[in-house]
CSV table of C-alpha atoms and ligand atoms in Angstrom, one decimal:
chain,number,residue,atom,x,y,z
E,1,ASP,CA,120.4,99.6,99.7
E,2,ASN,CA,117.6,97.0,100.5
E,3,LEU,CA,114.6,97.3,102.5
E,4,ARG,CA,116.7,100.1,104.5
E,5,PRO,CA,114.4,101.9,107.4
E,6,THR,CA,112.2,104.3,104.6
E,7,ILE,CA,109.3,106.6,105.3
E,8,ILE,CA,106.2,106.8,102.8
E,9,THR,CA,104.8,110.6,102.7
E,10,ILE,CA,101.6,110.5,100.5
E,11,PHE,CA,100.4,114.1,98.7
E,12,GLY,CA,96.5,112.6,98.8
E,13,GLY,CA,97.3,110.5,102.0
E,14,SER,CA,93.5,111.2,102.6
E,15,GLY,CA,92.8,110.1,98.7
E,16,ASP,CA,91.5,108.3,96.5
E,17,LEU,CA,94.6,106.3,95.2
E,18,ALA,CA,96.7,106.0,98.2
E,19,ASN,CA,93.0,103.9,100.1
E,20,ARG,CA,92.3,101.6,97.0
E,21,LYS,CA,96.2,101.4,96.0
E,22,LEU,CA,98.3,102.2,98.3
E,23,VAL,CA,97.9,101.3,101.3
E,24,PRO,CA,96.5,98.0,100.0
E,25,ALA,CA,99.9,97.6,98.4
E,26,LEU,CA,102.2,98.0,100.8
E,27,TYR,CA,100.1,95.9,103.9
E,28,ASN,CA,100.2,93.1,101.2
E,29,LEU,CA,104.5,93.5,101.7
E,30,TYR,CA,103.9,94.1,105.3
E,31,LEU,CA,102.4,90.2,105.4
E,32,ASP,CA,104.8,88.9,102.8
E,33,ASP,CA,107.9,89.8,105.0
E,34,GLN,CA,108.5,92.7,102.3
E,35,LEU,CA,108.6,96.1,104.3
E,36,PRO,CA,112.1,96.9,106.3
E,37,GLU,CA,110.9,96.6,109.9
E,38,LYS,CA,111.6,100.3,110.1
E,39,PHE,CA,109.2,101.8,108.0
E,40,ALA,CA,106.6,104.8,108.7
E,41,ILE,CA,103.5,105.7,106.4
E,42,ILE,CA,103.4,109.9,106.6
E,43,GLY,CA,99.8,110.4,105.1
E,44,LEU,CA,98.9,114.2,104.4
E,45,GLY,CA,95.4,116.1,103.4
E,46,ARG,CA,93.5,119.0,104.0
E,47,THR,CA,90.8,116.2,105.5
E,48,GLU,CA,90.9,116.9,109.4
E,49,TYR,CA,92.0,113.3,110.6
E,50,THR,CA,93.3,111.9,114.0
E,51,ASP,CA,96.3,109.6,113.2
E,52,GLU,CA,93.7,107.1,115.0
E,53,LYS,CA,90.3,108.9,112.2
E,54,PHE,CA,92.8,108.2,109.2
E,55,ARG,CA,94.0,104.4,110.6
E,56,ASN,CA,90.1,103.9,110.3
E,57,TYR,CA,89.8,104.9,106.9
E,58,LEU,CA,92.5,103.8,105.6
E,59,ARG,CA,91.3,100.4,107.0
E,60,LYS,CA,88.0,100.4,104.9
E,61,GLY,CA,89.9,100.9,101.9
E,62,LEU,CA,92.1,97.6,102.7
E,63,ASP,CA,88.7,95.2,103.4
E,64,GLU,CA,87.2,96.1,100.4
E,65,PHE,CA,90.1,96.6,97.6
E,66,SER,CA,92.8,94.6,98.9
E,67,ARG,CA,93.5,91.6,97.2
E,68,ARG,CA,93.4,89.5,99.7
E,69,GLY,CA,90.0,91.2,101.7
E,70,LYS,CA,89.6,91.5,104.6
E,71,ALA,CA,92.1,92.2,107.1
E,72,LYS,CA,92.8,90.0,110.0
E,73,LYS,CA,92.8,91.4,113.4
E,74,GLU,CA,95.8,91.2,114.8
E,75,ASP,CA,98.0,91.9,111.4
E,76,TRP,CA,96.0,94.8,111.2
E,77,ASN,CA,96.9,96.0,114.4
E,78,ALA,CA,100.9,95.2,114.0
E,79,PHE,CA,101.1,97.2,111.0
E,80,LYS,CA,98.5,100.3,111.6
E,81,ASP,CA,101.1,101.3,114.3
E,82,LYS,CA,103.4,102.6,111.3
E,83,ILE,CA,101.1,105.1,110.1
E,84,HIS,CA,100.6,108.7,111.2
E,85,TYR,CA,98.8,111.8,109.6
E,86,LEU,CA,99.3,114.7,109.5
E,87,ILE,CA,97.0,117.9,107.8
E,88,SER,CA,98.4,119.4,105.6
E,89,ASP,CA,98.6,122.5,103.2
E,90,VAL,CA,100.7,122.0,99.9
E,91,PHE,CA,101.2,125.7,99.4
E,92,ASP,CA,102.1,126.2,103.0
E,93,ASP,CA,105.4,126.2,104.2
E,94,LYS,CA,104.9,124.8,107.8
E,95,SER,CA,103.4,121.9,106.4
E,96,TYR,CA,106.5,120.9,104.9
E,97,GLN,CA,108.1,122.1,108.0
E,98,GLU,CA,106.1,119.8,110.5
E,99,ILE,CA,106.6,117.0,107.6
E,100,GLY,CA,110.6,117.4,108.5
E,101,GLN,CA,110.0,117.8,111.8
E,102,LYS,CA,107.8,114.1,112.0
E,103,ILE,CA,110.8,112.9,110.2
E,104,LYS,CA,113.4,113.4,112.0
E,105,SER,CA,111.9,112.1,114.7
E,106,LEU,CA,110.7,109.1,113.2
E,107,GLU,CA,114.8,108.8,112.7
E,108,GLU,CA,115.7,109.4,116.5
E,109,GLU,CA,113.6,107.0,117.4
E,110,TRP,CA,115.2,104.5,114.5
E,111,GLU,CA,118.4,105.6,115.5
E,112,GLU,CA,119.2,105.6,111.8
E,113,THR,CA,118.2,107.8,108.7
E,114,ALA,CA,116.1,106.7,106.0
E,115,ILE,CA,114.8,106.5,103.1
E,116,SER,CA,112.3,108.9,102.2
E,117,VAL,CA,110.1,108.6,99.6
E,118,PHE,CA,107.6,111.2,98.6
E,119,TYR,CA,104.6,110.1,96.4
E,120,PHE,CA,102.3,112.5,94.9
E,121,ALA,CA,99.2,110.9,94.5
E,122,ILE,CA,97.8,114.5,93.8
E,123,SER,CA,96.2,115.8,91.0
E,124,PRO,CA,98.4,117.2,88.2
E,125,SER,CA,97.4,120.6,88.3
E,126,LEU,CA,99.8,119.9,92.1
E,127,ILE,CA,102.9,118.3,91.4
E,128,GLU,CA,104.5,122.0,91.2
E,129,PRO,CA,104.5,123.9,93.6
E,130,VAL,CA,104.5,120.4,96.1
E,131,ALA,CA,107.9,119.8,93.8
E,132,LYS,CA,109.1,123.5,94.3
E,133,LYS,CA,108.2,123.3,98.1
E,134,LEU,CA,109.6,120.3,98.7
E,135,GLY,CA,113.2,121.6,97.4
E,136,SER,CA,112.8,125.2,99.3
E,137,ASN,CA,112.6,123.5,102.0
E,138,ASN,CA,115.7,120.8,101.9
E,139,LEU,CA,113.9,117.7,102.3
E,140,CYS,CA,115.4,116.3,99.3
E,141,ASP,CA,118.8,117.1,99.6
E,142,ASP,CA,120.7,114.4,100.0
E,143,LYS,CA,120.0,112.8,97.0
E,144,SER,CA,120.7,109.3,97.7
E,145,CYS,CA,118.2,109.0,100.4
E,146,SER,CA,115.4,110.8,98.7
E,147,ARG,CA,113.0,110.0,96.1
E,148,ILE,CA,109.7,111.6,94.9
E,149,VAL,CA,106.9,109.3,92.8
E,150,VAL,CA,105.0,110.5,90.2
E,151,GLU,CA,102.1,109.4,89.0
E,152,LYS,CA,100.5,109.2,85.5
E,153,PRO,CA,99.0,111.5,83.7
E,154,PHE,CA,102.7,112.9,82.9
E,155,GLY,CA,101.9,116.1,81.3
E,156,ASN,CA,99.4,116.5,79.1
E,157,ASP,CA,100.9,116.9,75.9
E,158,LEU,CA,104.3,116.3,74.3
E,159,GLU,CA,104.6,120.4,75.9
E,160,SER,CA,103.8,120.0,78.9
E,161,ALA,CA,105.4,117.4,79.4
E,162,GLN,CA,108.9,118.3,78.6
E,163,TYR,CA,108.2,121.7,80.4
E,164,LEU,CA,107.3,118.8,83.7
E,165,ASN,CA,110.1,117.2,83.7
E,166,GLN,CA,112.7,120.7,83.1
E,167,LEU,CA,111.7,121.8,86.5
E,168,LEU,CA,111.6,118.2,88.2
E,169,THR,CA,114.7,117.9,87.4
E,170,GLU,CA,115.5,121.2,88.0
E,171,ILE,CA,115.1,120.3,91.8
E,172,PHE,CA,115.9,116.3,91.8
E,173,SER,CA,118.2,114.4,89.8
E,174,GLU,CA,116.8,111.8,87.5
E,175,GLU,CA,117.5,109.1,89.8
E,176,GLN,CA,115.7,110.6,92.8
E,177,ILE,CA,112.0,110.4,89.7
E,178,TYR,CA,110.5,107.4,89.8
E,179,ARG,CA,107.5,108.3,87.0
E,180,ILE,CA,104.8,105.1,87.4
E,181,ASP,CA,102.8,103.4,84.4
E,182,HIS,CA,101.4,100.4,86.3
E,183,TYR,CA,101.2,98.2,83.7
E,184,LEU,CA,104.9,98.3,84.2
E,185,GLY,CA,104.1,96.4,87.6
E,186,LYS,CA,102.4,94.1,86.4
E,187,GLU,CA,103.4,90.4,86.4
E,188,ALA,CA,102.5,89.4,83.3
E,189,VAL,CA,104.4,92.3,81.4
E,190,GLN,CA,107.6,91.3,83.1
E,191,ASN,CA,107.1,88.3,81.5
E,192,MET,CA,107.7,89.1,78.9
E,193,LEU,CA,111.0,89.5,79.1
E,194,VAL,CA,111.9,86.6,79.9
E,195,PHE,CA,109.7,85.3,77.5
E,196,ARG,CA,110.9,86.9,74.8
E,197,PHE,CA,114.9,86.7,76.3
E,198,ALA,CA,115.4,83.9,78.4
E,199,ASN,CA,114.2,81.2,75.8
E,200,ILE,CA,116.1,80.8,72.1
E,201,LEU,CA,112.7,79.3,70.5
E,202,PHE,CA,110.7,82.5,69.9
E,203,GLU,CA,113.2,85.8,68.9
E,204,PRO,CA,114.6,83.7,65.9
E,205,VAL,CA,111.0,83.9,64.3
E,206,TRP,CA,110.4,87.5,66.3
E,207,ASN,CA,110.2,89.9,62.8
E,208,ARG,CA,109.3,90.6,59.9
E,209,ASN,CA,109.6,87.7,58.4
E,210,PHE,CA,107.8,85.7,60.4
E,211,ILE,CA,105.7,87.6,61.9
E,212,GLU,CA,102.6,89.0,59.6
E,213,HIS,CA,101.1,91.5,62.2
E,214,VAL,CA,100.5,92.2,65.5
E,215,GLN,CA,97.2,93.1,68.4
E,216,ILE,CA,97.4,95.2,70.8
E,217,THR,CA,93.7,95.1,73.1
E,218,ALA,CA,93.6,96.8,76.4
E,219,SER,CA,90.0,96.8,76.9
E,220,GLU,CA,86.9,97.0,79.8
E,221,THR,CA,84.1,97.3,80.8
E,222,VAL,CA,83.4,100.0,83.2
E,223,GLY,CA,82.8,103.4,82.2
E,224,VAL,CA,84.3,106.0,83.6
E,225,GLU,CA,83.1,106.0,86.7
E,226,ASP,CA,83.4,108.7,89.0
E,227,ARG,CA,86.6,110.5,87.0
E,228,GLY,CA,84.6,112.0,84.7
E,229,GLY,CA,86.3,115.5,85.7
E,230,PHE,CA,89.2,114.5,84.9
E,231,TYR,CA,88.5,112.1,81.7
E,232,ASP,CA,86.5,114.5,79.5
E,233,LYS,CA,89.6,115.9,79.3
E,234,ALA,CA,92.2,113.1,78.6
E,235,GLY,CA,90.3,111.1,76.5
E,236,ALA,CA,91.2,106.8,75.9
E,237,LEU,CA,94.1,107.7,73.8
E,238,LYS,CA,95.8,109.8,76.7
E,239,ASP,CA,94.0,108.1,79.5
E,240,MET,CA,95.4,104.4,77.9
E,241,ILE,CA,97.2,104.5,74.4
E,242,GLN,CA,99.7,107.5,74.9
E,243,ASN,CA,101.5,104.8,77.9
E,244,HIS,CA,100.2,101.8,79.5
E,245,VAL,CA,99.5,100.3,75.2
E,246,LEU,CA,103.0,101.7,74.0
E,247,GLN,CA,104.3,100.8,76.9
E,248,LEU,CA,103.0,97.0,75.5
E,249,LEU,CA,103.7,98.1,72.1
E,250,CYS,CA,107.7,98.8,73.2
E,251,PHE,CA,108.2,94.7,75.7
E,252,THR,CA,106.9,93.4,72.3
E,253,ALA,CA,109.3,95.2,69.8
E,254,MET,CA,112.8,95.6,71.5
E,255,GLU,CA,115.7,94.4,71.2
E,256,ALA,CA,117.4,92.0,73.2
E,257,PRO,CA,119.1,94.9,76.1
E,258,VAL,CA,122.5,93.7,77.2
E,259,HIS,CA,122.5,94.0,80.6
E,260,PHE,CA,118.6,94.0,82.5
E,261,ASN,CA,118.8,97.0,84.8
E,262,ALA,CA,117.5,100.2,84.0
E,263,ASP,CA,119.3,102.6,81.5
E,264,GLU,CA,119.7,99.4,79.1
E,265,ILE,CA,116.1,98.4,79.0
E,266,ARG,CA,115.0,101.8,79.2
E,267,ASN,CA,117.4,102.8,75.7
E,268,ARG,CA,115.5,99.7,74.4
E,269,LYS,CA,111.9,100.2,74.5
E,270,VAL,CA,112.8,104.3,73.3
E,271,ASP,CA,114.2,103.0,70.4
E,272,VAL,CA,111.2,101.7,69.7
E,273,LEU,CA,109.8,104.5,70.3
E,274,ARG,CA,111.9,106.6,68.2
E,275,ALA,CA,110.8,104.3,65.6
E,276,ILE,CA,107.3,104.7,65.1
E,277,ARG,CA,106.2,106.1,62.5
E,278,GLN,CA,104.9,109.3,62.3
E,279,TYR,CA,101.6,110.4,60.6
E,280,GLU,CA,100.8,113.0,58.2
E,281,GLY,CA,97.4,115.1,57.7
E,282,LYS,CA,95.0,112.9,56.0
E,283,GLU,CA,97.3,110.0,57.1
E,284,VAL,CA,96.6,110.6,60.5
E,285,PHE,CA,92.5,109.0,59.7
E,286,LYS,CA,93.5,106.3,57.5
E,287,ASN,CA,95.2,105.2,60.5
E,288,SER,CA,93.1,105.5,63.6
E,289,ALA,CA,89.2,105.4,64.8
E,290,ARG,CA,87.7,107.5,67.6
E,291,GLY,CA,84.6,106.1,69.6
E,292,GLN,CA,82.6,107.4,72.4
E,293,TYR,CA,80.1,104.9,74.0
E,294,ALA,CA,75.8,104.9,73.6
E,295,LYS,CA,73.6,103.9,76.2
E,296,GLY,CA,73.5,99.8,76.1
E,297,TRP,CA,74.1,96.7,78.5
E,298,ILE,CA,76.9,95.2,79.2
E,299,LYS,CA,76.5,91.7,80.6
E,300,GLY,CA,72.7,91.9,81.9
E,301,GLU,CA,73.5,95.5,82.8
E,302,LYS,CA,72.2,98.8,81.8
E,303,ALA,CA,75.1,101.2,80.8
E,304,LYS,CA,74.4,105.3,80.9
E,305,GLY,CA,76.0,107.2,77.2
E,306,TYR,CA,79.1,108.5,78.0
E,307,ARG,CA,77.5,112.0,77.5
E,308,GLU,CA,75.1,111.1,80.5
E,309,GLU,CA,78.2,110.2,83.1
E,310,VAL,CA,78.1,112.7,86.3
E,311,LYS,CA,81.2,116.1,85.8
E,312,VAL,CA,81.1,115.1,81.9
E,313,ASP,CA,80.3,117.8,79.1
E,314,PRO,CA,77.0,116.4,77.7
E,315,LYS,CA,77.5,118.0,74.2
E,316,SER,CA,81.6,116.5,74.8
E,317,TYR,CA,83.4,114.9,72.2
E,318,THR,CA,85.7,113.4,74.1
E,319,GLU,CA,87.0,109.3,73.1
E,320,THR,CA,86.1,107.0,75.2
E,321,PHE,CA,87.5,104.6,72.7
E,322,ALA,CA,90.8,104.8,70.4
E,323,ALA,CA,92.0,102.9,67.4
E,324,ILE,CA,95.3,103.0,66.1
E,325,ARG,CA,97.5,101.0,63.8
E,326,PHE,CA,101.2,102.0,64.2
E,327,PHE,CA,104.3,100.5,62.2
E,328,ILE,CA,108.0,101.0,63.6
E,329,ASP,CA,110.3,101.9,60.7
E,330,ASN,CA,113.1,99.5,61.8
E,331,TRP,CA,114.8,96.3,60.3
E,332,ARG,CA,112.9,93.4,62.3
E,333,TRP,CA,109.1,95.4,61.9
E,334,GLN,CA,109.0,97.4,58.8
E,335,ASN,CA,105.3,97.0,57.0
E,336,VAL,CA,104.5,94.7,60.0
E,337,PRO,CA,100.9,96.3,61.4
E,338,PHE,CA,100.5,96.6,65.2
E,339,TYR,CA,97.0,97.8,65.7
E,340,VAL,CA,96.2,98.8,69.1
E,341,ARG,CA,92.8,99.6,71.0
E,342,SER,CA,91.2,100.4,73.6
E,343,GLY,CA,87.9,101.7,75.5
E,344,LYS,CA,85.6,102.0,78.0
E,345,ARG,CA,82.5,100.1,77.7
E,346,MET,CA,83.5,97.2,76.3
E,347,PRO,CA,82.2,93.6,76.4
E,348,GLU,CA,84.7,92.1,77.6
E,349,LYS,CA,88.3,93.4,80.4
E,350,MET,CA,91.2,92.2,78.7
E,351,SER,CA,94.7,93.5,78.2
E,352,VAL,CA,96.3,91.5,75.5
E,353,ILE,CA,98.9,90.9,72.9
E,354,THR,CA,98.1,88.7,69.7
E,355,ILE,CA,101.2,87.9,67.9
E,356,GLN,CA,100.2,86.6,64.3
E,357,PHE,CA,102.6,84.1,62.3
E,358,ARG,CA,102.3,84.4,59.1
E,359,SER,CA,100.7,81.2,57.5
E,360,VAL,CA,103.5,78.3,56.1
E,361,PRO,CA,104.8,78.5,52.4
E,362,HIS,CA,103.8,75.4,50.9
E,363,GLN,CA,100.6,73.1,51.5
E,364,MET,CA,101.1,69.2,51.2
E,365,PHE,CA,98.0,68.4,52.9
E,366,PRO,CA,95.7,66.0,51.9
E,367,ASN,CA,92.0,67.5,51.9
E,368,THR,CA,93.5,70.8,53.2
E,369,THR,CA,92.0,74.2,52.0
E,370,SER,CA,93.4,77.6,53.5
E,371,GLU,CA,90.8,77.5,55.9
E,372,HIS,CA,92.1,74.5,57.6
E,373,MET,CA,95.1,75.9,57.6
E,374,ILE,CA,96.2,77.9,60.3
E,375,PRO,CA,99.2,80.4,61.4
E,376,ASN,CA,100.5,80.1,64.3
E,377,ARG,CA,99.6,82.9,67.2
E,378,ILE,CA,101.2,82.8,70.6
E,379,ILE,CA,98.7,85.0,72.6
E,380,ILE,CA,99.9,87.0,75.3
E,381,SER,CA,97.5,87.3,78.2
E,382,ILE,CA,98.2,90.7,80.9
E,383,SER,CA,95.1,90.6,83.1
E,384,PRO,CA,93.0,89.7,84.3
E,385,SER,CA,94.0,86.3,82.9
E,386,THR,CA,97.4,85.7,83.6
E,387,GLY,CA,99.4,83.5,81.0
E,388,ILE,CA,100.3,82.7,77.0
E,389,ARG,CA,99.2,80.6,74.9
E,390,ILE,CA,100.6,79.7,71.5
E,391,ARG,CA,98.2,77.9,69.2
E,392,PHE,CA,99.4,75.2,66.5
E,393,GLN,CA,99.0,72.4,63.7
E,394,ALA,CA,97.8,69.4,65.0
E,395,LYS,CA,97.2,66.4,63.2
E,396,LYS,CA,93.2,65.3,63.9
E,397,MET,CA,93.4,61.6,65.3
E,398,GLY,CA,91.7,59.2,63.0
E,399,LEU,CA,92.5,57.4,60.1
E,400,ASP,CA,92.0,60.3,57.6
E,401,MET,CA,95.3,63.0,57.4
E,402,ARG,CA,93.5,66.0,58.7
E,403,LEU,CA,94.8,69.0,60.5
E,404,LYS,CA,93.0,70.5,63.4
E,405,PRO,CA,94.3,74.2,65.9
E,406,ALA,CA,95.7,72.7,68.9
E,407,GLU,CA,96.9,74.9,71.8
E,408,PHE,CA,100.0,74.5,74.3
E,409,LYS,CA,99.3,76.9,77.3
E,410,PHE,CA,101.2,78.4,80.8
E,411,SER,CA,99.2,80.0,82.4
E,412,TYR,CA,99.8,81.9,86.4
E,413,SER,CA,99.2,79.6,88.9
E,414,GLY,CA,95.2,80.1,89.9
E,415,MET,CA,95.5,81.9,87.0
E,416,TYR,CA,93.3,85.2,87.9
E,417,GLU,CA,95.3,88.6,89.0
E,418,ASN,CA,94.6,88.3,93.0
E,419,ASP,CA,97.0,85.2,93.4
E,420,GLN,CA,99.7,87.2,92.6
E,421,PRO,CA,101.8,90.5,93.9
E,422,GLU,CA,99.3,93.1,92.6
E,423,ALA,CA,101.2,95.9,90.7
E,424,TYR,CA,101.4,98.2,92.7
E,425,GLU,CA,103.1,95.9,95.4
E,426,ASN,CA,105.7,95.2,92.8
E,427,LEU,CA,106.5,99.1,91.9
E,428,LEU,CA,106.4,100.0,95.2
E,429,HIS,CA,108.8,97.8,96.4
E,430,ASP,CA,110.7,98.9,93.9
E,431,ILE,CA,111.2,102.2,94.6
E,432,MET,CA,112.1,101.3,98.0
E,433,THR,CA,115.2,99.0,97.0
E,434,GLY,CA,115.9,102.4,94.5
E,435,ASP,CA,115.6,99.7,91.7
E,436,ALA,CA,114.7,102.3,88.4
E,437,THR,CA,114.2,99.2,85.6
E,438,LEU,CA,109.9,99.4,85.9
E,439,PHE,CA,109.5,103.3,85.8
E,440,MET,CA,109.7,105.8,82.7
E,441,ARG,CA,112.9,108.0,82.6
E,442,SER,CA,112.3,111.2,81.2
E,443,ASP,CA,113.0,111.1,77.2
E,444,GLU,CA,110.6,108.1,77.5
E,445,VAL,CA,107.7,109.7,78.2
E,446,GLU,CA,108.3,112.7,76.2
E,447,GLU,CA,108.9,109.7,73.2
E,448,ALA,CA,105.5,108.7,74.0
E,449,TRP,CA,103.9,111.0,73.7
E,450,ARG,CA,105.5,112.5,70.3
E,451,VAL,CA,103.9,109.3,69.3
E,452,VAL,CA,100.4,109.8,70.0
E,453,MET,CA,101.1,113.8,69.7
E,454,PRO,CA,99.5,113.5,65.9
E,455,PHE,CA,96.3,112.1,66.8
E,456,VAL,CA,95.6,114.8,69.7
E,457,ARG,CA,96.4,117.8,67.3
E,458,ALA,CA,93.9,116.0,64.5
E,459,TRP,CA,91.7,114.8,66.4
E,460,SER,CA,90.6,118.2,68.1
E,461,ASP,CA,90.7,120.4,65.2
E,462,HIS,CA,88.8,117.8,63.4
E,463,PRO,CA,85.6,116.7,65.3
E,464,PRO,CA,84.4,113.8,64.9
E,465,GLY,CA,81.1,113.7,62.4
E,466,THR,CA,78.9,112.1,65.1
E,467,PHE,CA,79.5,111.5,68.5
E,468,PRO,CA,78.6,109.1,70.5
E,469,ASN,CA,79.2,106.3,67.6
E,470,TYR,CA,78.8,102.7,69.3
E,471,THR,CA,77.4,101.3,72.2
E,472,ALA,CA,77.9,100.5,75.5
E,473,GLY,CA,78.8,96.9,75.1
E,474,THR,CA,80.5,96.7,71.9
E,475,TRP,CA,84.4,96.3,70.0
E,476,GLY,CA,84.3,100.1,69.4
E,477,PRO,CA,82.4,102.3,66.2
E,478,GLU,CA,82.4,100.3,62.3
E,479,GLU,CA,85.2,101.6,61.5
E,480,VAL,CA,87.8,100.1,63.4
E,481,GLU,CA,86.4,97.4,62.2
E,482,ALA,CA,88.3,98.7,59.1
E,483,LEU,CA,90.5,99.6,59.9
E,484,ILE,CA,91.4,96.0,60.1
E,485,ALA,CA,89.8,94.8,57.8
E,486,GLU,CA,91.3,96.9,54.8
E,487,ASP,CA,94.4,95.2,55.6
E,488,GLY,CA,92.4,91.3,55.3
E,489,PHE,CA,92.8,90.5,58.6
E,490,HIS,CA,90.3,90.7,62.3
E,491,TRP,CA,90.6,92.1,65.7
E,492,ILE,CA,91.3,88.7,67.9
E,493,THR,CA,88.8,89.3,70.3
E,494,ALA,CA,90.4,85.4,72.6
E,495,PRO,CA,91.1,86.7,76.4
N,501,LIG,C1,94.4,104.2,84.4
N,501,LIG,C2,93.2,104.5,83.8
N,501,LIG,O1,95.4,104.8,84.1
N,501,LIG,O2,94.5,102.7,84.0
N,501,LIG,C3,92.1,104.5,84.0
N,501,LIG,O3,93.5,106.1,84.4
N,501,LIG,C4,92.0,102.8,83.8
N,501,LIG,O4,91.2,104.4,82.7
N,501,LIG,C5,93.1,101.7,84.8
N,501,LIG,O5,90.8,102.2,83.7
N,501,LIG,C6,92.8,100.4,84.3
N,501,LIG,O6,93.8,99.9,84.6
N,501,LIG,P1,94.1,98.3,85.0
N,501,LIG,O7,95.6,98.2,85.0
N,501,LIG,O8,92.4,97.1,85.0
N,501,LIG,O9,94.0,97.6,82.9
């Protein structure tokens, strides 16, 4: 299946995702020689572009958003001919017939059948009509050659996700459906499998006997930007915890798969989600905290309050910060708290997993109180810096026997994300080669919804007392400190 001729048809071709992420990713794959020679992009949209105008529009996006910066003229000129545009209406059969004709004419020109990828870069409400029309217009009949890609949010709650899964699997086979969680495309997330399962040092201590607790932080400095319309109906729990944060938790907590293949890995992740303790009644509030930002300052710049953002209800009770204490009820993790938090308008942007180990059982060094005995810690940085740090105790140089913490550090070359393939490059490449390892299976999405539903329900039934409750540029509301302090720990904010 490797690099067969491929046509990527993008619904929402003139939208933000195509412009900021998809086309820059495909362009970078092209520069890295990772696209098939016979390759085309068909952009679809209502905007009345010609091929040329569409290409110019994408070029601007590329210059602004590609990790490699401005495109070189020769490279772009060679790439742009692969891009086509069709003015289309997702509700009109005629548009689907035109897509079919376009695909056919490219295949005739290439004298080969192509893998057809249909990318849904459209609002969630359009998934259903587009899927149905793709089916009724027979565009995905050849199950081995056609694929669809669905972006998050996948549903808005457990029920709607189940409905969507059922609808899609009536039209497509599960193997044809690629549900995206772009965190899985990040190098550092994939590296977690290697770190844990290609080394012997860590796995023996990766359990409740040695690990005291785990923290997962996914914080951002940005606010809701221009996505108020979507975000105000979602909030941090649905936008970040249900997907990205739970995925990080799964990679941290999963058992070792037998083989490196899509279903094995997804089975092990589903096991984790199934084992997460479900809270009821007051426990939901006892184990969580939520917040919404008020105006403040971030890195010397003024930031508006959430309720003042564009397309946000001025009386909104949507949370822009969420924190939860999870427990995983299985042999490996019994009673090890997993504290997760995610929020907008925090002091730093970082996605980080911290594994906090227990203290040594006996302290034998002179002049050393428990304050000096700093337990081991592994910090896995996902973004923007990518790497792993392991903290351990060392002897302080000198005649006395004194201790001080030291660190082993691993970082990907260049350390920063821009030097590595972007998440979307990894994911698009996998879609083209038919590797579903980094995509969400239907049961996985539903289990993740099951995990967050008690919070979704309780939070909407009981609006918070006071919102906004944290200043932009801080680490969230006060309760979030209490959530972890009551267990004797504190949040670790090192990126
Ligand atoms: C998206 C969320 O899925 O992830 C956004 O919808 C968020 O609200 C983004 O900003 C964060 O992704 P990253 O890769 O910048 O951590």
